[in-house]
mmCIF file with all atom_site columns, C-alpha atoms in Angstrom:
data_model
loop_
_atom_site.group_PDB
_atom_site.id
_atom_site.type_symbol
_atom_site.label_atom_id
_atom_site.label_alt_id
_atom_site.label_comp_id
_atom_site.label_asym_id
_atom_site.label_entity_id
_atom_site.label_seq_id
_atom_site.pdbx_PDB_ins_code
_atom_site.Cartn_x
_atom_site.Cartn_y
_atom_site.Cartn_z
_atom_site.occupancy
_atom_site.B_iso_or_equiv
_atom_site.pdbx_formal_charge
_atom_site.auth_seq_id
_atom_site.auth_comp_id
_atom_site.auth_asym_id
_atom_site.auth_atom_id
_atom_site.pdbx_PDB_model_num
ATOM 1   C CA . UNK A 1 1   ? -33.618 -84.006  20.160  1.00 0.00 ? 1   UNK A CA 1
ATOM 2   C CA . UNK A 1 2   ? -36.875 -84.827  17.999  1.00 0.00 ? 2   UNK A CA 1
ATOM 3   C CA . UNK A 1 3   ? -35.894 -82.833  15.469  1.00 0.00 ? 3   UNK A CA 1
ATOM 4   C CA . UNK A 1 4   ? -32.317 -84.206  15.148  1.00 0.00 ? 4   UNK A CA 1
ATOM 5   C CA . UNK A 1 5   ? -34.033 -87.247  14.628  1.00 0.00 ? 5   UNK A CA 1
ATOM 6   C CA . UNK A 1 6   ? -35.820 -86.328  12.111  1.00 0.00 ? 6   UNK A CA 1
ATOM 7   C CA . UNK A 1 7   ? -32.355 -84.398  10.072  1.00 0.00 ? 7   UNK A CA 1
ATOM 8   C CA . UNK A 1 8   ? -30.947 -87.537  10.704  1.00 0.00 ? 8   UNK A CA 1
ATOM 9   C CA . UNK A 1 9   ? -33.207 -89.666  9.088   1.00 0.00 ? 9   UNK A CA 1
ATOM 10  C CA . UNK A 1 10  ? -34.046 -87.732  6.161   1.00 0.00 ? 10  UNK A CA 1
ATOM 11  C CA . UNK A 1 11  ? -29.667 -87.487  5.868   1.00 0.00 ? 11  UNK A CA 1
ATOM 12  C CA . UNK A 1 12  ? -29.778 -90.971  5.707   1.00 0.00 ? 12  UNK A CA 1
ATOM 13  C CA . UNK A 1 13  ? -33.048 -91.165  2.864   1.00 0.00 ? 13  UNK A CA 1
ATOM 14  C CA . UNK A 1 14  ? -30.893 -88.195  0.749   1.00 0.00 ? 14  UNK A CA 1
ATOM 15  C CA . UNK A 1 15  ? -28.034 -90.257  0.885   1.00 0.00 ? 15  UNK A CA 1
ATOM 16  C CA . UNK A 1 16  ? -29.603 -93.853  0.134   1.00 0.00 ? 16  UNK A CA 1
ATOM 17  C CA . UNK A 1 17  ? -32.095 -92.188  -2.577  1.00 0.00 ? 17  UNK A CA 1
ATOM 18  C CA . UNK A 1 18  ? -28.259 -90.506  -4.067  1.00 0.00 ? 18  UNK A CA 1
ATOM 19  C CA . UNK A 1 19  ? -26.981 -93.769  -3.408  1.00 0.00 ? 19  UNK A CA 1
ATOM 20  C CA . UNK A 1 20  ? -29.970 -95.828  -5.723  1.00 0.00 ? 20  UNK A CA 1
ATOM 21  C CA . UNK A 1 21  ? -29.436 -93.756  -8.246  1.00 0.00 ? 21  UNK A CA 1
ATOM 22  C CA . UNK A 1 22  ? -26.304 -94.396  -9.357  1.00 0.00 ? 22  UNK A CA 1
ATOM 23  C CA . UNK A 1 23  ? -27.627 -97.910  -10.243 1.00 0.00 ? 23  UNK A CA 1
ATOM 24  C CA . UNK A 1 24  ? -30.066 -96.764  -12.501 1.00 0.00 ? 24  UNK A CA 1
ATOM 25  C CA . UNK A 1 25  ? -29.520 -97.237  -16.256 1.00 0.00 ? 25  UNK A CA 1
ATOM 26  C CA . UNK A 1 26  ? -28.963 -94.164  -18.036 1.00 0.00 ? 26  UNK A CA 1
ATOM 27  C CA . UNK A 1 27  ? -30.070 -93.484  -21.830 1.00 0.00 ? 27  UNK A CA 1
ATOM 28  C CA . UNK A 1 28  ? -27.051 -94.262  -23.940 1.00 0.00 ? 28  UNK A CA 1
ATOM 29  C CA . UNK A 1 29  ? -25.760 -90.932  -26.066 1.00 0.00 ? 29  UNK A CA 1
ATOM 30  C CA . UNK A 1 30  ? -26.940 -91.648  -29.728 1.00 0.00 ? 30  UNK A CA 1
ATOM 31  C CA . UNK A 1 31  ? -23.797 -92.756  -32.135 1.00 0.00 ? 31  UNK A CA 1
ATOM 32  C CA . UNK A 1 32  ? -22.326 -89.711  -33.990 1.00 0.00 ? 32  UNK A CA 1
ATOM 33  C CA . UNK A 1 33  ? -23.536 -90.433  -37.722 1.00 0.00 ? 33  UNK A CA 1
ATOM 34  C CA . UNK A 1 34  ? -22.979 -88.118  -41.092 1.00 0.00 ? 34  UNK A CA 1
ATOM 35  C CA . UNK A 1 35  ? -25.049 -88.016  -43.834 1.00 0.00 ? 35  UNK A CA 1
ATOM 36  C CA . UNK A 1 36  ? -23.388 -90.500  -45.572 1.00 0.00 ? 36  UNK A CA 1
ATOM 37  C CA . UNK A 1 37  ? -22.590 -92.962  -43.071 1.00 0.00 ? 37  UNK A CA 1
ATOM 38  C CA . UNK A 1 38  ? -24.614 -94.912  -41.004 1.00 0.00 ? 38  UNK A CA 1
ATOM 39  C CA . UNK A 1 39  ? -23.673 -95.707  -37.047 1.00 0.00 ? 39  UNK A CA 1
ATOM 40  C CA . UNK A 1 40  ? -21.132 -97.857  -36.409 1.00 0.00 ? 40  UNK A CA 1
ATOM 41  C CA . UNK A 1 41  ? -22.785 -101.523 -34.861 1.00 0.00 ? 41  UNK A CA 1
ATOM 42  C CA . UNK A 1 42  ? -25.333 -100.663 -31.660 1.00 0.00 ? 42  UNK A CA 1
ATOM 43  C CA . UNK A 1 43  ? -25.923 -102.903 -29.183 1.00 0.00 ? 43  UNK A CA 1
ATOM 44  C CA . UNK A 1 44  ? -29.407 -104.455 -29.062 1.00 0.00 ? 44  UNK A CA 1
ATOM 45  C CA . UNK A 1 45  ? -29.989 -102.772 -25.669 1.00 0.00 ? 45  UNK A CA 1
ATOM 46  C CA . UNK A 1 46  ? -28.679 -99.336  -27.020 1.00 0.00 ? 46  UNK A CA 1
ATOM 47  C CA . UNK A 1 47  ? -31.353 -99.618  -30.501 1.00 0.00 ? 47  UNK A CA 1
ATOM 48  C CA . UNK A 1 48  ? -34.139 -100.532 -28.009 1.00 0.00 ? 48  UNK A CA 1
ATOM 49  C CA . UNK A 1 49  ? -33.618 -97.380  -26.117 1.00 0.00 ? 49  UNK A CA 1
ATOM 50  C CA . UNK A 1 50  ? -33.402 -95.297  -29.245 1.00 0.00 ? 50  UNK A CA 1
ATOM 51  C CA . UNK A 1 51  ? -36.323 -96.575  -30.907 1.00 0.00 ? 51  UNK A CA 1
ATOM 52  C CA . UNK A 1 52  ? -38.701 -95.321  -27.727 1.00 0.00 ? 52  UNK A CA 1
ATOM 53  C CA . UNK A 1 53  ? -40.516 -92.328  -29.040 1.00 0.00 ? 53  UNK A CA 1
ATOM 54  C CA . UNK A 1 54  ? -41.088 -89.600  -25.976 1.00 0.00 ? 54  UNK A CA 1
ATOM 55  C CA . UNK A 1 55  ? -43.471 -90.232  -24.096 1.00 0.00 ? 55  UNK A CA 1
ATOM 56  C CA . UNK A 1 56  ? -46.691 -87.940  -24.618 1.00 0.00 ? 56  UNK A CA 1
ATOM 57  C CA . UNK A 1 57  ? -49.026 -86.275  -22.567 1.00 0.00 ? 57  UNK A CA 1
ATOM 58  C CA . UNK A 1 58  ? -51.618 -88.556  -23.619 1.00 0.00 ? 58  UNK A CA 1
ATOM 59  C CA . UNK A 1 59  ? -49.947 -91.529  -22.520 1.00 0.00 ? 59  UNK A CA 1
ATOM 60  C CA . UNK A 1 60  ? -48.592 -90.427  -19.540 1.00 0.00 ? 60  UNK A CA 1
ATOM 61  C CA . UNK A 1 61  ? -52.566 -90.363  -18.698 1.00 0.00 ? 61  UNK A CA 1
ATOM 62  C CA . UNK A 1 62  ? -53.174 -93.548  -19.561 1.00 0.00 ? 62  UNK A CA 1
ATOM 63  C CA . UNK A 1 63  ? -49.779 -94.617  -17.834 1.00 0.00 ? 63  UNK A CA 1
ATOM 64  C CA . UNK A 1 64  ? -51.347 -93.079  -14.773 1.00 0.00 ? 64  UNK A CA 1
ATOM 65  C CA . UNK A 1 65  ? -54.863 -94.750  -14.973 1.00 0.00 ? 65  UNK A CA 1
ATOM 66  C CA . UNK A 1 66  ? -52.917 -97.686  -15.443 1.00 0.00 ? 66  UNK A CA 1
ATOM 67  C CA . UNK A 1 67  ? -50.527 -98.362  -12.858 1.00 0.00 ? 67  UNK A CA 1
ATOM 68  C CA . UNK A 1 68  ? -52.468 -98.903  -9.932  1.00 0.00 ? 68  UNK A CA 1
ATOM 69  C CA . UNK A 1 69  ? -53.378 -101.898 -11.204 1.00 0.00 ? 69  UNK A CA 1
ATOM 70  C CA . UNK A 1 70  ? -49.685 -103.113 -11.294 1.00 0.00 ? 70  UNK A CA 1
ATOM 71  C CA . UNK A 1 71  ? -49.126 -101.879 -8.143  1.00 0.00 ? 71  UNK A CA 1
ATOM 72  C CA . UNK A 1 72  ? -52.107 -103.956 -6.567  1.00 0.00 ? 72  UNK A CA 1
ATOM 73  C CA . UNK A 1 73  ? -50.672 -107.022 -8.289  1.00 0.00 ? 73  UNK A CA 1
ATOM 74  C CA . UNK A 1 74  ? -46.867 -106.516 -6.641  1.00 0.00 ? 74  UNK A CA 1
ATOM 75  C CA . UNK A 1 75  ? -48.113 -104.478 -3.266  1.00 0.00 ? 75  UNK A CA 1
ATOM 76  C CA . UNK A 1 76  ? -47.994 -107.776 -0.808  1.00 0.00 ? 76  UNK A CA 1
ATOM 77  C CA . UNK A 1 77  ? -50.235 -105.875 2.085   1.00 0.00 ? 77  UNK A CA 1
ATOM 78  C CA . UNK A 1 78  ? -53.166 -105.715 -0.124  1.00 0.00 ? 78  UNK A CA 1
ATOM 79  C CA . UNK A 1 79  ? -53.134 -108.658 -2.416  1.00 0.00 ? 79  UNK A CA 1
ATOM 80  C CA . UNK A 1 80  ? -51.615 -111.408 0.632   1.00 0.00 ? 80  UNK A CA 1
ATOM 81  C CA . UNK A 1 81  ? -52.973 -114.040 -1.928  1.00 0.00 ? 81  UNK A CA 1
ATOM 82  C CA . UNK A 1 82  ? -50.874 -112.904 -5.376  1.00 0.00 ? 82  UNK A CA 1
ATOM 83  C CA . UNK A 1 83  ? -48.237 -114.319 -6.836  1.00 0.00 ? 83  UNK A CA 1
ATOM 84  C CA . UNK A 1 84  ? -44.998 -115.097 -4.362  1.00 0.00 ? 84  UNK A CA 1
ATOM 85  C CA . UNK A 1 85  ? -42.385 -116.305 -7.256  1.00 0.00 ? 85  UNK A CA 1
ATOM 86  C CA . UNK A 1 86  ? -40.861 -113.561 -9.073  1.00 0.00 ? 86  UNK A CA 1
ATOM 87  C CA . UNK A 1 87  ? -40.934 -115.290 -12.648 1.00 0.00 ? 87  UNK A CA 1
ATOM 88  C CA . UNK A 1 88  ? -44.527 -115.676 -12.061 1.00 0.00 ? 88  UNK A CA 1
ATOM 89  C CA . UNK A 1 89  ? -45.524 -111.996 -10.846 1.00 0.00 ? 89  UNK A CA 1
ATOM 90  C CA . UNK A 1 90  ? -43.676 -110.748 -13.774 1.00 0.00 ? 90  UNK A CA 1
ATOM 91  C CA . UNK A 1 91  ? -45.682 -112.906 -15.967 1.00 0.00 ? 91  UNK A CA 1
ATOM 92  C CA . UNK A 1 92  ? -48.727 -111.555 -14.351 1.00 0.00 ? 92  UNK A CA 1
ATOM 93  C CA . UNK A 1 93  ? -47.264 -108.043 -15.183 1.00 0.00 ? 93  UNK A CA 1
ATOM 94  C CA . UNK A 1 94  ? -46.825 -109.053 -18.760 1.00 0.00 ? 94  UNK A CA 1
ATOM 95  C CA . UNK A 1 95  ? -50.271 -110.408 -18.815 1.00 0.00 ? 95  UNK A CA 1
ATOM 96  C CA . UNK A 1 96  ? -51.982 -107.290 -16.851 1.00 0.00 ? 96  UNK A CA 1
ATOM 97  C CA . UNK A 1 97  ? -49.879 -104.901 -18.900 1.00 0.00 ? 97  UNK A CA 1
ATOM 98  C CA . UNK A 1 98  ? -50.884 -106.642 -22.296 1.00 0.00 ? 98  UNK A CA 1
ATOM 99  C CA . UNK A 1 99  ? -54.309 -106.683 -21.946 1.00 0.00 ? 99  UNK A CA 1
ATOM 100 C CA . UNK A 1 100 ? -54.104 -102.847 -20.668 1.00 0.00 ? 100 UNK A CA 1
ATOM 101 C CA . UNK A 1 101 ? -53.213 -102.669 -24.453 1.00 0.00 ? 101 UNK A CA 1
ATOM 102 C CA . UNK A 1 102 ? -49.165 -101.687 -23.490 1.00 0.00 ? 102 UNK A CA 1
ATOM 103 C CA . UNK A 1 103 ? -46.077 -103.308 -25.301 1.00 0.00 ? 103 UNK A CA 1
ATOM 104 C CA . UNK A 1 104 ? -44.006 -104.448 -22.766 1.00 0.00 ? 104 UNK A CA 1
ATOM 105 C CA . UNK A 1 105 ? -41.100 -102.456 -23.610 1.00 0.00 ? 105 UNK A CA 1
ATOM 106 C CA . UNK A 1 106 ? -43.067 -99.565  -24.127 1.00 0.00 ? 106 UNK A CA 1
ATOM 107 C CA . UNK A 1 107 ? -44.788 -99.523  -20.627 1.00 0.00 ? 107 UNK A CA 1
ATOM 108 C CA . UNK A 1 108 ? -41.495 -100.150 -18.959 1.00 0.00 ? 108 UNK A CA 1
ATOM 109 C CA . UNK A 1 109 ? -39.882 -97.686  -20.598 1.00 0.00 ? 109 UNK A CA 1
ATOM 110 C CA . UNK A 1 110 ? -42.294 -95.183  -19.688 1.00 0.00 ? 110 UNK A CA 1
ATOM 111 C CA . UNK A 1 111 ? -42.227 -96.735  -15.597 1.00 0.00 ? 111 UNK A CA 1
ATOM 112 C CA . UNK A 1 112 ? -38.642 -96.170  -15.904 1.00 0.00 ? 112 UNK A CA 1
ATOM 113 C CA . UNK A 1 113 ? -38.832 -92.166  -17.309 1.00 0.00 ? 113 UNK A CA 1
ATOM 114 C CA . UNK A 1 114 ? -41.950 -91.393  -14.252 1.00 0.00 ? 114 UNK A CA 1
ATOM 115 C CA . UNK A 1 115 ? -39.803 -92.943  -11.275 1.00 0.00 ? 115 UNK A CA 1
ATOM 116 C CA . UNK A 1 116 ? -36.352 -91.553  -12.558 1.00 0.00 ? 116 UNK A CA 1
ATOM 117 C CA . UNK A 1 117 ? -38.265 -88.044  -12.328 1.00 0.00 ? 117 UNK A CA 1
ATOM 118 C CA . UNK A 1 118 ? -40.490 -88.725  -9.460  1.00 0.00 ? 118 UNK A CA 1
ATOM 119 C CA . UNK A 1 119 ? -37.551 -90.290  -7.459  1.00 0.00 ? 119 UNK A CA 1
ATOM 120 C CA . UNK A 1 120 ? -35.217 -87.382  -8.306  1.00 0.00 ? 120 UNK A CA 1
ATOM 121 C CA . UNK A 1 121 ? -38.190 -84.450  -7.350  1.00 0.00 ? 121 UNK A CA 1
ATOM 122 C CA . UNK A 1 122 ? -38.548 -86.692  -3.614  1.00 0.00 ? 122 UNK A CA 1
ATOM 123 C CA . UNK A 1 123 ? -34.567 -86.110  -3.113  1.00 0.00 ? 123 UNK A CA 1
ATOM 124 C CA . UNK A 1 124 ? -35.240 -82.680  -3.480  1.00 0.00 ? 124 UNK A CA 1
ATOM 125 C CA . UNK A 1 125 ? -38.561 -82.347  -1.108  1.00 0.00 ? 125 UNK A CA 1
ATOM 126 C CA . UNK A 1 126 ? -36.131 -84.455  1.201   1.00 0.00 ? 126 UNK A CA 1
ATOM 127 C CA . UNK A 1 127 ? -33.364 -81.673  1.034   1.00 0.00 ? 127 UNK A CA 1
ATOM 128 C CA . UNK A 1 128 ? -35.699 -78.797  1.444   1.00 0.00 ? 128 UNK A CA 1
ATOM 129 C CA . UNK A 1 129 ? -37.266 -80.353  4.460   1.00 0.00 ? 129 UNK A CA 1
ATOM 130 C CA . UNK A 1 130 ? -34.150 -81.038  5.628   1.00 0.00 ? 130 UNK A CA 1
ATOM 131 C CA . UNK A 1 131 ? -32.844 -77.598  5.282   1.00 0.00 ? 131 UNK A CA 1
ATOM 132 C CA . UNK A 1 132 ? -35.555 -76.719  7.027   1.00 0.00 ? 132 UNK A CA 1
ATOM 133 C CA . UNK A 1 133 ? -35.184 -78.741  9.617   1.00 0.00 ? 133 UNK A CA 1
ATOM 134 C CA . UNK A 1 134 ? -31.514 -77.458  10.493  1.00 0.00 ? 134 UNK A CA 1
ATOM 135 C CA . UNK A 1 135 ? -32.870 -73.867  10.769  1.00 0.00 ? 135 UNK A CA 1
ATOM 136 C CA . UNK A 1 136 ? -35.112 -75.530  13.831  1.00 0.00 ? 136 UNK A CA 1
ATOM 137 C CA . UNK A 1 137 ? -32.115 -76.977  15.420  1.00 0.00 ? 137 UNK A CA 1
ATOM 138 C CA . UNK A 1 138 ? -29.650 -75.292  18.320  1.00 0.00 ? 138 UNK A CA 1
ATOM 139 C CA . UNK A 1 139 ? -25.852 -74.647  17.825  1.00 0.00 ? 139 UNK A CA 1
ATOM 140 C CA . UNK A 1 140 ? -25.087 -77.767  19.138  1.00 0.00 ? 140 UNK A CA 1
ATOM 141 C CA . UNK A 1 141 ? -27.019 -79.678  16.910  1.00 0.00 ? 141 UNK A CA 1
ATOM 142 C CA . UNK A 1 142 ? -26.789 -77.686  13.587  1.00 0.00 ? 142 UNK A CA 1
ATOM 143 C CA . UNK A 1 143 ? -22.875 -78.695  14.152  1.00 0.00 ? 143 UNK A CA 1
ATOM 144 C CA . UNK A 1 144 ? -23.142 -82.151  14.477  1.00 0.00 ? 144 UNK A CA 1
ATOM 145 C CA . UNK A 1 145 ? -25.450 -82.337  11.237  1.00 0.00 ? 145 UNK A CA 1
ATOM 146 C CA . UNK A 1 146 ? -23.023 -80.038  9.754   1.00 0.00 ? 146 UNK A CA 1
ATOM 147 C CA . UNK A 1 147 ? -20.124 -82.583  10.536  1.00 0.00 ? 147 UNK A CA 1
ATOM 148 C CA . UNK A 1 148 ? -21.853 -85.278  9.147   1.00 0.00 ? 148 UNK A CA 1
ATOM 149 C CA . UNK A 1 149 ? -22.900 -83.785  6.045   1.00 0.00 ? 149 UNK A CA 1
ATOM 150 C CA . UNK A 1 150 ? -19.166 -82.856  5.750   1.00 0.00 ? 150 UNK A CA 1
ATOM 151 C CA . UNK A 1 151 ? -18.345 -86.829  5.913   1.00 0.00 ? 151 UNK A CA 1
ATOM 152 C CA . UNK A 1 152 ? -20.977 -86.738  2.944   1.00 0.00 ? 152 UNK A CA 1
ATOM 153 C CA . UNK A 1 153 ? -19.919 -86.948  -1.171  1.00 0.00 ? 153 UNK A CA 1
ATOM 154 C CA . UNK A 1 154 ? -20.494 -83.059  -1.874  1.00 0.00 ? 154 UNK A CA 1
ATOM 155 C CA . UNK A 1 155 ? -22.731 -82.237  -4.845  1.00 0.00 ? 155 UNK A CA 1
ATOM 156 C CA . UNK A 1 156 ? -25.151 -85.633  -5.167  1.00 0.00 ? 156 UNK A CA 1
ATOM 157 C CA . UNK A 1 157 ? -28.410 -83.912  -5.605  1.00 0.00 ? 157 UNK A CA 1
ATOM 158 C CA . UNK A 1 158 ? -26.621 -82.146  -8.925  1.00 0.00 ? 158 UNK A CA 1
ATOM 159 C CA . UNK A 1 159 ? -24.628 -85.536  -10.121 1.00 0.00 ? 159 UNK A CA 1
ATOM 160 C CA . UNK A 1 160 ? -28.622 -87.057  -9.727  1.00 0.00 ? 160 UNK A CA 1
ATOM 161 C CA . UNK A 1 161 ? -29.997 -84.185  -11.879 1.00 0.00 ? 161 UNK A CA 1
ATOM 162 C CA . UNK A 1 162 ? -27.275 -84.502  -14.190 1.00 0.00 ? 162 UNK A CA 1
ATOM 163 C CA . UNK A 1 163 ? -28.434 -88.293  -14.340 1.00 0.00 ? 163 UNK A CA 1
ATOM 164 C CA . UNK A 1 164 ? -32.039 -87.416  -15.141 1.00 0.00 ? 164 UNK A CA 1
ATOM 165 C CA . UNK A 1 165 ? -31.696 -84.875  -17.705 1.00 0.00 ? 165 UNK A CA 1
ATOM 166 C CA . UNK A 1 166 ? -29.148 -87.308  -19.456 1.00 0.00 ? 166 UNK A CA 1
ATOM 167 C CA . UNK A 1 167 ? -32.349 -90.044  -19.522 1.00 0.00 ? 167 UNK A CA 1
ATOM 168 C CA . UNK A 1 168 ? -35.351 -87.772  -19.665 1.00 0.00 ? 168 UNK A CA 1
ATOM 169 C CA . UNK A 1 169 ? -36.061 -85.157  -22.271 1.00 0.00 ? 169 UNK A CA 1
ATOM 170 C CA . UNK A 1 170 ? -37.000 -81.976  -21.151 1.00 0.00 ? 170 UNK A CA 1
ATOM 171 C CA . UNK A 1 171 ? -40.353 -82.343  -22.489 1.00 0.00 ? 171 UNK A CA 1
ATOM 172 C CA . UNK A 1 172 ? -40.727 -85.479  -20.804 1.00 0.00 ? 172 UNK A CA 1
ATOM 173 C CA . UNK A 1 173 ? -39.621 -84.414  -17.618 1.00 0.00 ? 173 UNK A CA 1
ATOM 174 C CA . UNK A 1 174 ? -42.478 -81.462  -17.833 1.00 0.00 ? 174 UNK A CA 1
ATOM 175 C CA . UNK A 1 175 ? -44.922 -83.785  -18.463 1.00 0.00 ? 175 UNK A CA 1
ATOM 176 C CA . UNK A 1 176 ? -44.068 -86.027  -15.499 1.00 0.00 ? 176 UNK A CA 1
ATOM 177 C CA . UNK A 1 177 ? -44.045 -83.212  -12.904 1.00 0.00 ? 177 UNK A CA 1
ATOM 178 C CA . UNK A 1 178 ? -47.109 -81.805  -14.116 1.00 0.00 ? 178 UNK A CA 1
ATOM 179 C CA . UNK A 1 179 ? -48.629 -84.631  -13.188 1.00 0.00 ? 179 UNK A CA 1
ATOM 180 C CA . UNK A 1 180 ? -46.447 -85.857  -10.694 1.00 0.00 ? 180 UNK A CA 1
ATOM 181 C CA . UNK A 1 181 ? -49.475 -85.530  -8.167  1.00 0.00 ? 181 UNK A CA 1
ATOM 182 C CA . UNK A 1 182 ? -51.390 -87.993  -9.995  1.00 0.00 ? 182 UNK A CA 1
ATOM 183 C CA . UNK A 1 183 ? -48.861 -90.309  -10.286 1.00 0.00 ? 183 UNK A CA 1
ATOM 184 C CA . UNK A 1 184 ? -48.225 -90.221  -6.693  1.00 0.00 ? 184 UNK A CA 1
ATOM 185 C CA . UNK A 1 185 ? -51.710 -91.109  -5.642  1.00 0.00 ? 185 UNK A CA 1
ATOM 186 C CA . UNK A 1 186 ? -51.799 -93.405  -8.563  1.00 0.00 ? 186 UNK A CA 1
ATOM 187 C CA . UNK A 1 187 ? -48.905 -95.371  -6.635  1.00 0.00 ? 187 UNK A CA 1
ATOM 188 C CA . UNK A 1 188 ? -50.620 -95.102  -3.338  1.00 0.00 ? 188 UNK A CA 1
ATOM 189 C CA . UNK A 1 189 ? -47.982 -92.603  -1.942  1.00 0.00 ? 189 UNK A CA 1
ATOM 190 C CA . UNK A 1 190 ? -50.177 -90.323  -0.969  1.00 0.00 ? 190 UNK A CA 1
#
């Protein structure tokens, strides 16, 4: 019964992380152009997004060297004392973030490419443990967690990856993984 447990709680993380995702802002699609015409009118948001350059190996380094001292500012167990009011911590952010020598939309544009990937590569430790999980199970339970994943939207781990590759480059994506270690301790996840 343990290990149903266990199925059944990383079921629940696979289908909340699936769930999260579909909130998460995807890269617009550039505006067809042709050499003699210039894009039709682009949303602010939309030209922001296009002017990011990709991230680079170098500055996924820094990005990673970086972070943990964001994270101490917004992680409430170890700074009890830090700011409570959410217009003021992101202030702080600006401030910490600015005199790390980031542009603000620069930094949170790479946050946003390292979680999309590092979020999306957890789903998928979360299904393999899963899977491997069932295996351990009897009959009687590998039907049950067979019935529920029935009840389940089929294909969510592709419709996530689908998500991803649509907002991170495949360059960028390489870069993240290979140092998606890093980035974990960097966040304190590990």
């Amino acid at each position: 019964m343990k290990h149903l447990s266990l199925t059944l709680m990383l079921i629940f993380s696979l289908v909340l992380f699936a769930g999260c995702s579909d909130n998460e802002t995807v890269a617009p699609e550039p505006p067809e152009t042709t050499r003699d015409s210039a894009p039709a009118s682009i949303p602010e948001a939309q030209v922001e997004t296009q002017s990011m350059a990709p991230l680079t190996e170098a500055e996924f380094q820094k990005f990673i060297k970086d972070i943990p001292e964001i994270t101490r500012l917004t992680n409430p167990t170890i700074n009890a004392e830090g700011p409570k009011d959410p217009e003021v911590l992101s202030a702080k952010i600006a401030e910490v973030t600015t005199s790390l020598g980031w542009d603000q939309q620069r930094f949170l544009y790479v946050y946003g490419q390292a979680m999309t990937v590092m979020n999306y590569e957890q789903m998928v430790l979360m299904k393999r443990q899963m899977d491997e999980q069932i295996q351990g199970l009897t009959e009687e339970e590998q039907k049950m967690v067979e019935e529920m994943m029935a009840q389940q939207p089929q294909g969510q781990l592709e419709a996530v990856k689908q998500q991803v590759d649509r907002q991170v480059s495949p360059a960028e994506q390489q870069i993240i993984r290979d140092n998606l270690t890093a980035l974990e301790e960097a966040l304190g996840l590990r």
